[in-house]
Short mmCIF file of N, CA and C in Angstrom, two decimals:
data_model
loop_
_atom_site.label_atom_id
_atom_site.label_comp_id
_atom_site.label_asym_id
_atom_site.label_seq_id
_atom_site.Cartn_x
_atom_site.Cartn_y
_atom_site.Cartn_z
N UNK A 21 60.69 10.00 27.41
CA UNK A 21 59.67 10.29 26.44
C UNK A 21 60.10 9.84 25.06
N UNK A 22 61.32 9.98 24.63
CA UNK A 22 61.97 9.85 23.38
C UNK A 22 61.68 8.07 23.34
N UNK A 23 62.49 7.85 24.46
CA UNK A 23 62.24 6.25 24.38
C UNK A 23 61.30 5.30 23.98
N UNK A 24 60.11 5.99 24.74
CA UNK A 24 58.42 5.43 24.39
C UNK A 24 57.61 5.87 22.96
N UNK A 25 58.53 6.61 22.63
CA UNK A 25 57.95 7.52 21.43
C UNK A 25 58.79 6.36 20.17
N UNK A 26 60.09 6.17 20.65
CA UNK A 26 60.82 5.17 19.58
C UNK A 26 59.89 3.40 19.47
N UNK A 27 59.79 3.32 21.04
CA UNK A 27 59.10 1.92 21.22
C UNK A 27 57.88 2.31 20.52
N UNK A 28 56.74 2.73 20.64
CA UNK A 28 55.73 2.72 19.46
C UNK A 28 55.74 3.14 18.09
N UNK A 29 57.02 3.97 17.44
CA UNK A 29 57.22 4.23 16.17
C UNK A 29 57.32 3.13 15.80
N UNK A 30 58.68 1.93 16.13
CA UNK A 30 59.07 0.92 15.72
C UNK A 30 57.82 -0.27 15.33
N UNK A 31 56.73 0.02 16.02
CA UNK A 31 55.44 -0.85 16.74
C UNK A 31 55.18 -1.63 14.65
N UNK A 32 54.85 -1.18 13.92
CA UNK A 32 54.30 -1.76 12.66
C UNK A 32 55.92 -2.77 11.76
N UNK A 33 57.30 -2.33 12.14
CA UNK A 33 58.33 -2.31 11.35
C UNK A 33 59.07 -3.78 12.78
N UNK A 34 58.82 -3.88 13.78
CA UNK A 34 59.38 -4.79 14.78
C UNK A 34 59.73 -5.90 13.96
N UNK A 35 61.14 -6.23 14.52
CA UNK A 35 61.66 -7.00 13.75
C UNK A 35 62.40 -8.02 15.28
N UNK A 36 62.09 -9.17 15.44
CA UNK A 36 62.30 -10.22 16.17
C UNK A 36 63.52 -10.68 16.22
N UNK A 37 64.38 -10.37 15.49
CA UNK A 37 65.93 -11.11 15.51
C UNK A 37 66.07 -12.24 15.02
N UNK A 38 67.01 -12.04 15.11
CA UNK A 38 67.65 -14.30 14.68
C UNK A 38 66.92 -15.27 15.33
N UNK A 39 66.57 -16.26 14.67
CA UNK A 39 65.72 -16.95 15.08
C UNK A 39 66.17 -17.87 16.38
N UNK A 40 67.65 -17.58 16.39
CA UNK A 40 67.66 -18.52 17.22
C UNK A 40 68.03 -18.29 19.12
N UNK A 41 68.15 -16.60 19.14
CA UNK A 41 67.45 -15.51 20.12
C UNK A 41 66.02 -16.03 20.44
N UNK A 42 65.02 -17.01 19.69
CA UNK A 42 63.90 -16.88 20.32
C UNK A 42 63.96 -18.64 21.29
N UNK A 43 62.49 -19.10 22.23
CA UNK A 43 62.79 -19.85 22.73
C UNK A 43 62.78 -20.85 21.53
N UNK A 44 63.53 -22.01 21.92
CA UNK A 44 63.35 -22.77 20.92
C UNK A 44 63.03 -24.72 21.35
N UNK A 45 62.35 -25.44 21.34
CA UNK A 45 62.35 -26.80 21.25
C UNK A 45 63.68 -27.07 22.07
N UNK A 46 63.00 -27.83 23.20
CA UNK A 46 63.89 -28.89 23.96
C UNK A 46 64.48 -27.62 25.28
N UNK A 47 64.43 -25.92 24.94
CA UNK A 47 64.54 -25.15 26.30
C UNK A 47 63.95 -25.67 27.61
N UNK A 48 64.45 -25.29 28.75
CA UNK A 48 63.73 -25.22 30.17
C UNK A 48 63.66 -24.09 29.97
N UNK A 49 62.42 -23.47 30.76
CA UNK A 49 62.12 -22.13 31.78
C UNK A 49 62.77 -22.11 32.72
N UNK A 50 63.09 -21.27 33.25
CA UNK A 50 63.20 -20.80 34.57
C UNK A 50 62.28 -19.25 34.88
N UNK A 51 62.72 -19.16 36.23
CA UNK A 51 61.71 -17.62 36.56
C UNK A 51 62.81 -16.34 35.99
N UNK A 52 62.24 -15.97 35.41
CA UNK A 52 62.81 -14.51 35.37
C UNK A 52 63.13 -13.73 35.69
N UNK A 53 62.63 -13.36 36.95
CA UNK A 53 62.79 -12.18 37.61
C UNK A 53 62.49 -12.59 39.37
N UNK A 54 62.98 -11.44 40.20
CA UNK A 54 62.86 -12.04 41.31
C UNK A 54 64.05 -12.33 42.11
N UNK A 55 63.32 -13.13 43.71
CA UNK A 55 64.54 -13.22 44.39
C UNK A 55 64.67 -14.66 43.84
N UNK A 56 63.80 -15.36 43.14
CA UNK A 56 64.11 -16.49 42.56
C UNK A 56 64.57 -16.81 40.93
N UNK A 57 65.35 -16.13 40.44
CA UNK A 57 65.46 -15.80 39.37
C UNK A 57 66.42 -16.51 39.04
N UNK A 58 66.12 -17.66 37.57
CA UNK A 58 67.20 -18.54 37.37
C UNK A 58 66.25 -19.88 38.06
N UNK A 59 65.47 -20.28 38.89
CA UNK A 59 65.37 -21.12 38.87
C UNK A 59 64.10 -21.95 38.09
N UNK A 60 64.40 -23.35 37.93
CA UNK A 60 63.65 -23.94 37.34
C UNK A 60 62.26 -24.15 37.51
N UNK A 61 61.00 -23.55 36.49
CA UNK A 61 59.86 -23.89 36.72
C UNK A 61 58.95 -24.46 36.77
N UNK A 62 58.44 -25.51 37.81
CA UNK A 62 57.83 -25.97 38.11
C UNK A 62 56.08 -26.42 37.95
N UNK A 63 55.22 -27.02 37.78
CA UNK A 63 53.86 -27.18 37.95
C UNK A 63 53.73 -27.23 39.12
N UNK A 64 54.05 -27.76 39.93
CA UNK A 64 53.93 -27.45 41.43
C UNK A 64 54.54 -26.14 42.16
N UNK A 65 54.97 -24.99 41.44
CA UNK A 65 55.35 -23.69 41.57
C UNK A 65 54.56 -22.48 40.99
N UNK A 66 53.68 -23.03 40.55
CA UNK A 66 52.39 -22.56 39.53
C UNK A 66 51.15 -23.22 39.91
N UNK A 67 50.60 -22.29 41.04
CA UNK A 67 48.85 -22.72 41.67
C UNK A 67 48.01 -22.22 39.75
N UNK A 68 47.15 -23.39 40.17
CA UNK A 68 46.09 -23.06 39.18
C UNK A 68 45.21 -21.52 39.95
N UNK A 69 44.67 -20.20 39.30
CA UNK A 69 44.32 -19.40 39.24
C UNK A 69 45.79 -18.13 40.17
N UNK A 70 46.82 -18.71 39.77
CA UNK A 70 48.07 -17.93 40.50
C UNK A 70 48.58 -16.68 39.73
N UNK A 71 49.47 -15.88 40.38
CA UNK A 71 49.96 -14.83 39.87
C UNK A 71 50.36 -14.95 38.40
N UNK A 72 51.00 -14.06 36.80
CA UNK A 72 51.39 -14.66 36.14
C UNK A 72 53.08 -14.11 36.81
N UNK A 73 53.58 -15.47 35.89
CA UNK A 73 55.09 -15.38 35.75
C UNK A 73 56.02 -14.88 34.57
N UNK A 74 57.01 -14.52 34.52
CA UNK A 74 57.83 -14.18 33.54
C UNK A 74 58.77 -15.22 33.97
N UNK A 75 59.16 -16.29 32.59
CA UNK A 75 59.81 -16.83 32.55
C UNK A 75 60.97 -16.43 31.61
N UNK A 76 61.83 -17.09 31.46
CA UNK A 76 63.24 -17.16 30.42
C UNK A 76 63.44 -18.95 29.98
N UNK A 77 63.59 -18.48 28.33
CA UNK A 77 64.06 -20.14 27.93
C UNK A 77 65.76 -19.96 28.56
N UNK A 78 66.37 -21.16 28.25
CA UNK A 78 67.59 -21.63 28.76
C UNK A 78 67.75 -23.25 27.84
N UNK A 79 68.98 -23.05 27.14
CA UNK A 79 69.07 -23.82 26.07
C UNK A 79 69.91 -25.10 27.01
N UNK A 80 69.77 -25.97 26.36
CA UNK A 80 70.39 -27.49 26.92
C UNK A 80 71.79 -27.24 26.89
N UNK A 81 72.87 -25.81 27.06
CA UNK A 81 74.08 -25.08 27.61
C UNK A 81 74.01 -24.75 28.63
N UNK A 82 72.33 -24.31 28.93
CA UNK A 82 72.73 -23.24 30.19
C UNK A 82 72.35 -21.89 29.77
N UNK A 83 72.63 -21.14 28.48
CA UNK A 83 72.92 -20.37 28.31
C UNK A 83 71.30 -19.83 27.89
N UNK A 84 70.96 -18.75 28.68
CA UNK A 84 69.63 -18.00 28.62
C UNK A 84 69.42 -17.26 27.57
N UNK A 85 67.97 -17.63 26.64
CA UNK A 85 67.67 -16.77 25.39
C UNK A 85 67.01 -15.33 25.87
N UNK A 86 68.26 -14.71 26.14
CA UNK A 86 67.49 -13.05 26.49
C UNK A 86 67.94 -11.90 25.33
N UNK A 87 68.50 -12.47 24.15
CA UNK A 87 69.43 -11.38 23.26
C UNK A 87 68.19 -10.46 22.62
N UNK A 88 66.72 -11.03 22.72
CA UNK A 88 66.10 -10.51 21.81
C UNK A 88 65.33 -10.02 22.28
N UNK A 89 64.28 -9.43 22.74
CA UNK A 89 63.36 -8.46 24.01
C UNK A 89 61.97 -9.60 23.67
N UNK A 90 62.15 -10.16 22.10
CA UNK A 90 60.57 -10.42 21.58
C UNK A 90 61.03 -12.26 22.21
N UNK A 91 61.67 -12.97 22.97
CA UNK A 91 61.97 -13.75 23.73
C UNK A 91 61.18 -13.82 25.29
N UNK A 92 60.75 -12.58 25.39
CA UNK A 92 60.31 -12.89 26.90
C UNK A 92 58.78 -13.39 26.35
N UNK A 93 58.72 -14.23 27.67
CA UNK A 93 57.61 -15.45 27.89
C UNK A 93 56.70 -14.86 29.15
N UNK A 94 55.75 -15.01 29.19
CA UNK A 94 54.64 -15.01 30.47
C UNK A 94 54.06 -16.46 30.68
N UNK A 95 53.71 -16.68 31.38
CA UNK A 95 52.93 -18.03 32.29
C UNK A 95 51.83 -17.57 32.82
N UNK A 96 50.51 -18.06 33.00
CA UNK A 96 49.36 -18.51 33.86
C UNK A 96 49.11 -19.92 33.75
N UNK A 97 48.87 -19.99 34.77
CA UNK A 97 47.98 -21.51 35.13
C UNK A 97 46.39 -21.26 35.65
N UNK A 98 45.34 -21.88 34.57
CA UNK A 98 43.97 -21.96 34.85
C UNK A 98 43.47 -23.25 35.00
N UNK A 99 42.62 -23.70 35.31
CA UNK A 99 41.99 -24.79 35.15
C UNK A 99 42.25 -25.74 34.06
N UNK A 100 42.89 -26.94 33.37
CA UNK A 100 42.81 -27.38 32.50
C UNK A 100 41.49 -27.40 31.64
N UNK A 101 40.30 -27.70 32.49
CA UNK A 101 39.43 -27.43 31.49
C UNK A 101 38.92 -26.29 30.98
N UNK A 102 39.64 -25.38 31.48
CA UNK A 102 39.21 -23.51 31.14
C UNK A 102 40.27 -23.37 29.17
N UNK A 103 41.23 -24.16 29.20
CA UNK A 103 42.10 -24.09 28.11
C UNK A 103 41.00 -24.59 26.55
N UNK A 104 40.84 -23.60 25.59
CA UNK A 104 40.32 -23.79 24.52
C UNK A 104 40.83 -25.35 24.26
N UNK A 105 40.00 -26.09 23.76
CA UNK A 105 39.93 -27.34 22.89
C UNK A 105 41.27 -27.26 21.97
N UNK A 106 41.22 -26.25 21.24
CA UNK A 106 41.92 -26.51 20.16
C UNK A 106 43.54 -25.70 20.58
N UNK A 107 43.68 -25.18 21.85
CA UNK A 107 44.88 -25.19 22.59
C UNK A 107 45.37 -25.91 23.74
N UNK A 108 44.77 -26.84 23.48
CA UNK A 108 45.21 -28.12 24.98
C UNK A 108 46.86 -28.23 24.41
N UNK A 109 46.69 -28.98 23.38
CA UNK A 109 48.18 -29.64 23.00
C UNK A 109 49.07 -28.39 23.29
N UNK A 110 49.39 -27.43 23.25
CA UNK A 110 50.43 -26.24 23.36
C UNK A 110 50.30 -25.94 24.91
N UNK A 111 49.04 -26.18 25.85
CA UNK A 111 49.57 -26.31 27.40
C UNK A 111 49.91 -27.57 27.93
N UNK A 112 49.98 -27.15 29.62
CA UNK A 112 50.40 -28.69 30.08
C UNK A 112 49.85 -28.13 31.40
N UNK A 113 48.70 -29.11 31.75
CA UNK A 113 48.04 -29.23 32.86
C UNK A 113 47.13 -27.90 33.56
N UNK A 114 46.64 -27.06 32.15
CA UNK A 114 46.51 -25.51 32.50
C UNK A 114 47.45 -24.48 32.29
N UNK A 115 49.03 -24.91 32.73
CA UNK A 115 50.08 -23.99 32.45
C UNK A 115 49.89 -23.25 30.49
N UNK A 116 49.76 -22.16 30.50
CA UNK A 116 49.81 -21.63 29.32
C UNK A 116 51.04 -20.30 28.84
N UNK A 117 51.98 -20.96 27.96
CA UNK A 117 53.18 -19.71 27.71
C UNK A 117 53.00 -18.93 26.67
N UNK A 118 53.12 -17.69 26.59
CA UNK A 118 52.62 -16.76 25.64
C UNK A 118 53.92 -15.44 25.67
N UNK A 119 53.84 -14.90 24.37
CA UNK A 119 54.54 -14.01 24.00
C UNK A 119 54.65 -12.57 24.78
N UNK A 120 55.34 -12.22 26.01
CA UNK A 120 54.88 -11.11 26.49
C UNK A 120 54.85 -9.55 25.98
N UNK A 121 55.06 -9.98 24.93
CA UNK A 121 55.23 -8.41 23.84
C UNK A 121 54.15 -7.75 23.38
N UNK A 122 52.87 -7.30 23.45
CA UNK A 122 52.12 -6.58 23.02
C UNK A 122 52.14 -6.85 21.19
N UNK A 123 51.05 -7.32 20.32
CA UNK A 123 50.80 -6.92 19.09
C UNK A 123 50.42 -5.74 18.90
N UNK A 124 50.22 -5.27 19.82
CA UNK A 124 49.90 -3.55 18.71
C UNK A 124 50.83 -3.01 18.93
N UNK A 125 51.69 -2.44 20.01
CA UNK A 125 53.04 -1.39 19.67
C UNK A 125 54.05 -2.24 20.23
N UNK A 126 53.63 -3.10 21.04
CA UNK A 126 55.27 -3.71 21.36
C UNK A 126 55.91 -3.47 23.07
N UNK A 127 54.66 -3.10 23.83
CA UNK A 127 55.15 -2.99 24.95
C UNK A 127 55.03 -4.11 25.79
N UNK A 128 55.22 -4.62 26.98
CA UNK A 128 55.28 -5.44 27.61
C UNK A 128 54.09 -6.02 28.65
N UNK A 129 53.60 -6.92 28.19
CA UNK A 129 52.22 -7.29 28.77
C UNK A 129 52.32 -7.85 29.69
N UNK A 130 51.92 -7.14 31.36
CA UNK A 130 52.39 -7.82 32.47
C UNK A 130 51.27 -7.11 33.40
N UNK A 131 50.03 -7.54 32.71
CA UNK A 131 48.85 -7.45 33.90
C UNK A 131 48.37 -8.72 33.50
N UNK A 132 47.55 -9.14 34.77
CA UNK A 132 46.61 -10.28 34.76
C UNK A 132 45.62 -10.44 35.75
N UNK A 133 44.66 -10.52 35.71
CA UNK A 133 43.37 -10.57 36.07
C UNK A 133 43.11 -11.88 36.65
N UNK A 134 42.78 -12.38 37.73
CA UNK A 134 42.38 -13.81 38.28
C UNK A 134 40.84 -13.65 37.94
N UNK A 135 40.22 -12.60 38.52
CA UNK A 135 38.64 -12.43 38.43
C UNK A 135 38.14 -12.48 36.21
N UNK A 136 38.81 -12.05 35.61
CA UNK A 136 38.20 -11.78 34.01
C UNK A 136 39.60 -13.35 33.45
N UNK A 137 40.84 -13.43 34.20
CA UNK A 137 41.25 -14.35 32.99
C UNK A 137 41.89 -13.79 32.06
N UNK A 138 42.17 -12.52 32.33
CA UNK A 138 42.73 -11.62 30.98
C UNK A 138 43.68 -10.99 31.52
N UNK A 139 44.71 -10.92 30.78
CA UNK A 139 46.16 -10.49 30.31
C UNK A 139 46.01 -9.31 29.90
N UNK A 140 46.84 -8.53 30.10
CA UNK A 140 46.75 -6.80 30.06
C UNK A 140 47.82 -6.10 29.85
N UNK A 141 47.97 -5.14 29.15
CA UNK A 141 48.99 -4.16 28.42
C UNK A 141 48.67 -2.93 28.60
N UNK A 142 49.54 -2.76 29.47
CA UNK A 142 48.98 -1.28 30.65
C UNK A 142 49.47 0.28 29.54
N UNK A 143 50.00 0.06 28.48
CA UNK A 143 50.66 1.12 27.81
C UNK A 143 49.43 1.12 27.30
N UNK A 144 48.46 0.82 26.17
CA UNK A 144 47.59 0.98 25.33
C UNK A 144 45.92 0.38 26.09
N UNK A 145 45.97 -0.66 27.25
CA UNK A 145 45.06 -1.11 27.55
C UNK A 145 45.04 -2.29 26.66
N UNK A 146 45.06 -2.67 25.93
CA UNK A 146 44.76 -4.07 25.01
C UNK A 146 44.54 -5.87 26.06
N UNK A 147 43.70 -6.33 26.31
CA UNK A 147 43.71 -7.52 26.68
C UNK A 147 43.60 -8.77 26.02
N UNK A 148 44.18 -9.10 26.51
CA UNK A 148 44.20 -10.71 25.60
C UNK A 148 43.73 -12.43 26.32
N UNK A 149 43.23 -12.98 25.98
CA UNK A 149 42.70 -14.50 26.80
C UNK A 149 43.63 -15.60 26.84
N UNK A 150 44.35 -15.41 27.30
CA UNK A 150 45.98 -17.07 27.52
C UNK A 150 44.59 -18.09 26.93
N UNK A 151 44.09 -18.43 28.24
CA UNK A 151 43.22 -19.71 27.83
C UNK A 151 42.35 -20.27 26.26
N UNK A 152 42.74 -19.16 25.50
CA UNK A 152 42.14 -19.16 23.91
C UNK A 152 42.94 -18.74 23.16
N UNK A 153 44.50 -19.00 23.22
CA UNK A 153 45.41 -19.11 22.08
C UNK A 153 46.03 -17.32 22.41
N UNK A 154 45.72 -16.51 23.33
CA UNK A 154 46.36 -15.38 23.69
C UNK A 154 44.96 -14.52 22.39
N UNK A 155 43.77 -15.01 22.51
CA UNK A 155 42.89 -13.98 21.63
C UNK A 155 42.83 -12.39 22.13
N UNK A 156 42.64 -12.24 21.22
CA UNK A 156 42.27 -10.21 21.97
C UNK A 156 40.86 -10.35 22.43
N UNK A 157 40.70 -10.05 23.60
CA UNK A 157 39.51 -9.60 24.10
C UNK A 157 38.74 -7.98 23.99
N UNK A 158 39.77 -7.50 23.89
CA UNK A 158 39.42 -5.87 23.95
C UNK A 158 41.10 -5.55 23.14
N UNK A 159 40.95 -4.34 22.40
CA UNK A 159 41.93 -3.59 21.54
C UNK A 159 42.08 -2.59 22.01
N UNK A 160 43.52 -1.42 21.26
CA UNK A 160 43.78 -1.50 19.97
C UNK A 160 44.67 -2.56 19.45
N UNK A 161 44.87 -3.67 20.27
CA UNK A 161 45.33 -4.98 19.76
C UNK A 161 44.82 -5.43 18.74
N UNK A 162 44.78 -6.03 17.66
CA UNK A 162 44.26 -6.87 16.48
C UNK A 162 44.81 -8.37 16.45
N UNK A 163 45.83 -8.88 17.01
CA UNK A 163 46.29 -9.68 16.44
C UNK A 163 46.96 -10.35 17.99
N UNK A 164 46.37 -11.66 17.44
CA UNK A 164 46.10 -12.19 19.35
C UNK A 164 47.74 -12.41 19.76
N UNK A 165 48.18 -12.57 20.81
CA UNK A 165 49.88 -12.69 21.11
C UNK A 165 50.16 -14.72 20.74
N UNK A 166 51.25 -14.69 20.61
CA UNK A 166 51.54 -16.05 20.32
C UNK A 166 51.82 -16.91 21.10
N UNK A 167 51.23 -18.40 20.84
CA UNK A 167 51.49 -19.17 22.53
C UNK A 167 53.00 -20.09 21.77
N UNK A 168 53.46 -20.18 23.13
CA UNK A 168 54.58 -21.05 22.99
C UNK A 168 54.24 -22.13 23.57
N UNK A 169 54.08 -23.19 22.17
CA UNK A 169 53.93 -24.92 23.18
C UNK A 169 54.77 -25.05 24.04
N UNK A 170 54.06 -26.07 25.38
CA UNK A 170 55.23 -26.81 26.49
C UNK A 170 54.81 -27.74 26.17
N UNK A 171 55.34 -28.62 27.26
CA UNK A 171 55.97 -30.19 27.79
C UNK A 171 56.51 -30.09 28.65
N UNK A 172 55.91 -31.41 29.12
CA UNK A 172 56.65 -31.48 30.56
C UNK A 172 57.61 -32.00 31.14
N UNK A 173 58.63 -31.71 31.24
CA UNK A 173 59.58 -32.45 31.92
C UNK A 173 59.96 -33.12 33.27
N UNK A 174 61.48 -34.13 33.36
CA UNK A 174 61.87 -34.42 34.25
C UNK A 174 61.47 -33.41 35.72
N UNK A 175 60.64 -34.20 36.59
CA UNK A 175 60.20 -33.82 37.61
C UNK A 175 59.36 -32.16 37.75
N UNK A 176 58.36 -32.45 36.74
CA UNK A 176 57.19 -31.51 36.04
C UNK A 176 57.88 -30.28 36.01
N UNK A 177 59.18 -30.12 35.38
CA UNK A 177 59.77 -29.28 34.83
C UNK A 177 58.72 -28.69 33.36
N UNK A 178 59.00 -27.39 33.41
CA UNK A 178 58.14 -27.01 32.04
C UNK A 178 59.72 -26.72 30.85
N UNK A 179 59.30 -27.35 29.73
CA UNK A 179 59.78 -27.02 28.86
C UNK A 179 59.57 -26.38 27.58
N UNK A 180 60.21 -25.79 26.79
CA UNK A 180 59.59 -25.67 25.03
C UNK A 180 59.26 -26.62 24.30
N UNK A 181 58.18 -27.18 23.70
CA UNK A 181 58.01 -27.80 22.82
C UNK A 181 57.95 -27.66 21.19
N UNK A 182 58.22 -26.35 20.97
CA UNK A 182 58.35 -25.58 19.78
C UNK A 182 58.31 -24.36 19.67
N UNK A 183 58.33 -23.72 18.39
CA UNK A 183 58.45 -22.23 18.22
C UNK A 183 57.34 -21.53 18.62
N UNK A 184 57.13 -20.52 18.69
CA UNK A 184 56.24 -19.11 18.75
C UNK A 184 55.37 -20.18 17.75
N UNK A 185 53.93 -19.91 18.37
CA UNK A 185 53.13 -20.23 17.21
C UNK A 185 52.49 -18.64 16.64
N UNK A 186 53.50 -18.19 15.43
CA UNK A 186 53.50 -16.75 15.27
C UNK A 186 54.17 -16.00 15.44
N UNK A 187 54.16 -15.03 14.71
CA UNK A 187 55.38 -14.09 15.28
C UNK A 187 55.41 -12.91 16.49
N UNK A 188 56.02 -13.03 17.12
CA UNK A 188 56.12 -12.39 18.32
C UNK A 188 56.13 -10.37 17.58
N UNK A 189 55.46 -9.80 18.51
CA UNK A 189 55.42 -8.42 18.54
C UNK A 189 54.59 -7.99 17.76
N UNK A 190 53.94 -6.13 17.49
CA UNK A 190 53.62 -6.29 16.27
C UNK A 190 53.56 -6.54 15.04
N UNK A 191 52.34 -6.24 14.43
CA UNK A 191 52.18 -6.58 13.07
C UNK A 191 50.77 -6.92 12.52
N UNK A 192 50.65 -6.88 11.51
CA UNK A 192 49.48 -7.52 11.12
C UNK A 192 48.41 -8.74 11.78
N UNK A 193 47.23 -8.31 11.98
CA UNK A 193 46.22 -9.59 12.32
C UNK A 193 46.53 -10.99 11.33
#
């Protein structure tokens, strides 16, 4: 109780860490979690309308960006043409990566909907649309979650193509 009570106090004051704890340009994914955990993720490991994934960046060492909690990544793959216009360039082929941290208190957004398309934060309810830049569909969210551009790599490997567009966790719309 104390715990969940600290995780939403912190919710307006969240502070992301060193920048360089987050994913950063030129990372691979891999899966996160799982009996496949650690390995490299794929477009052909990602059906269009498929489960979402939790991925992890992994820097051109090896060495996995997990120091910071506001680092974890989610995946869906929709239809390429389901991806807003003005978020094509930040997916790749439908694949869409987004901040799995909740903007309103900071909990961990790991529902998803095949039938609505919407991303879900089972602590507060808040949903959000991957396919439209991570918008809020329904609140007490305000402030849509942040997508992380890809690219595609050597043998449709997904990679980072840049920072958080935004800052990860809460905060201000």
């Amino acid at each position: 109780m104390l715990g969940a009570a600290a995780c939403c106090a912190a919710g307006g004051a969240a502070f992301a860490g060193p920048e360089e704890l987050l994913p950063q340009k030129g990372d691979r994914l891999v899966l996160g979690d799982g009996a496949k955990a650690g390995e490299p993720i794929t477009l052909d490991g990602l059906p269009v309308g498929g489960d979402l994934v939790e991925a992890v960046a992994v820097d051109p060492q090896g060495v996995r960006r997990e120091g910071s909690r506001f680092a974890k990544i989610i995946l869906v793959r929709v239809a390429p043409d389901q991806v807003a216009e003005d978020q094509r360039a930040h997916a790749v082929e439908g694949v869409v990566a987004l901040s799995a941290i909740c903007t309103h208190q900071g909990c961990t957004v790991s529902g998803w909907s095949h039938e609505t398309k919407r991303l879900s934060c089972f602590c507060h309810h808040s949903e959000f649309l991957p396919a439209e830049g991570g918008r809020v569909a329904k609140g007490p969210a305000r402030k849509r979650l942040p997508v992380l551009p890809l690219a595609k790599g050597e043998g449709g490997t997904l990679m980072v193509a840049g920072s958080f567009v935004g800052k990860p966790g809460p905060g201000p719309a």
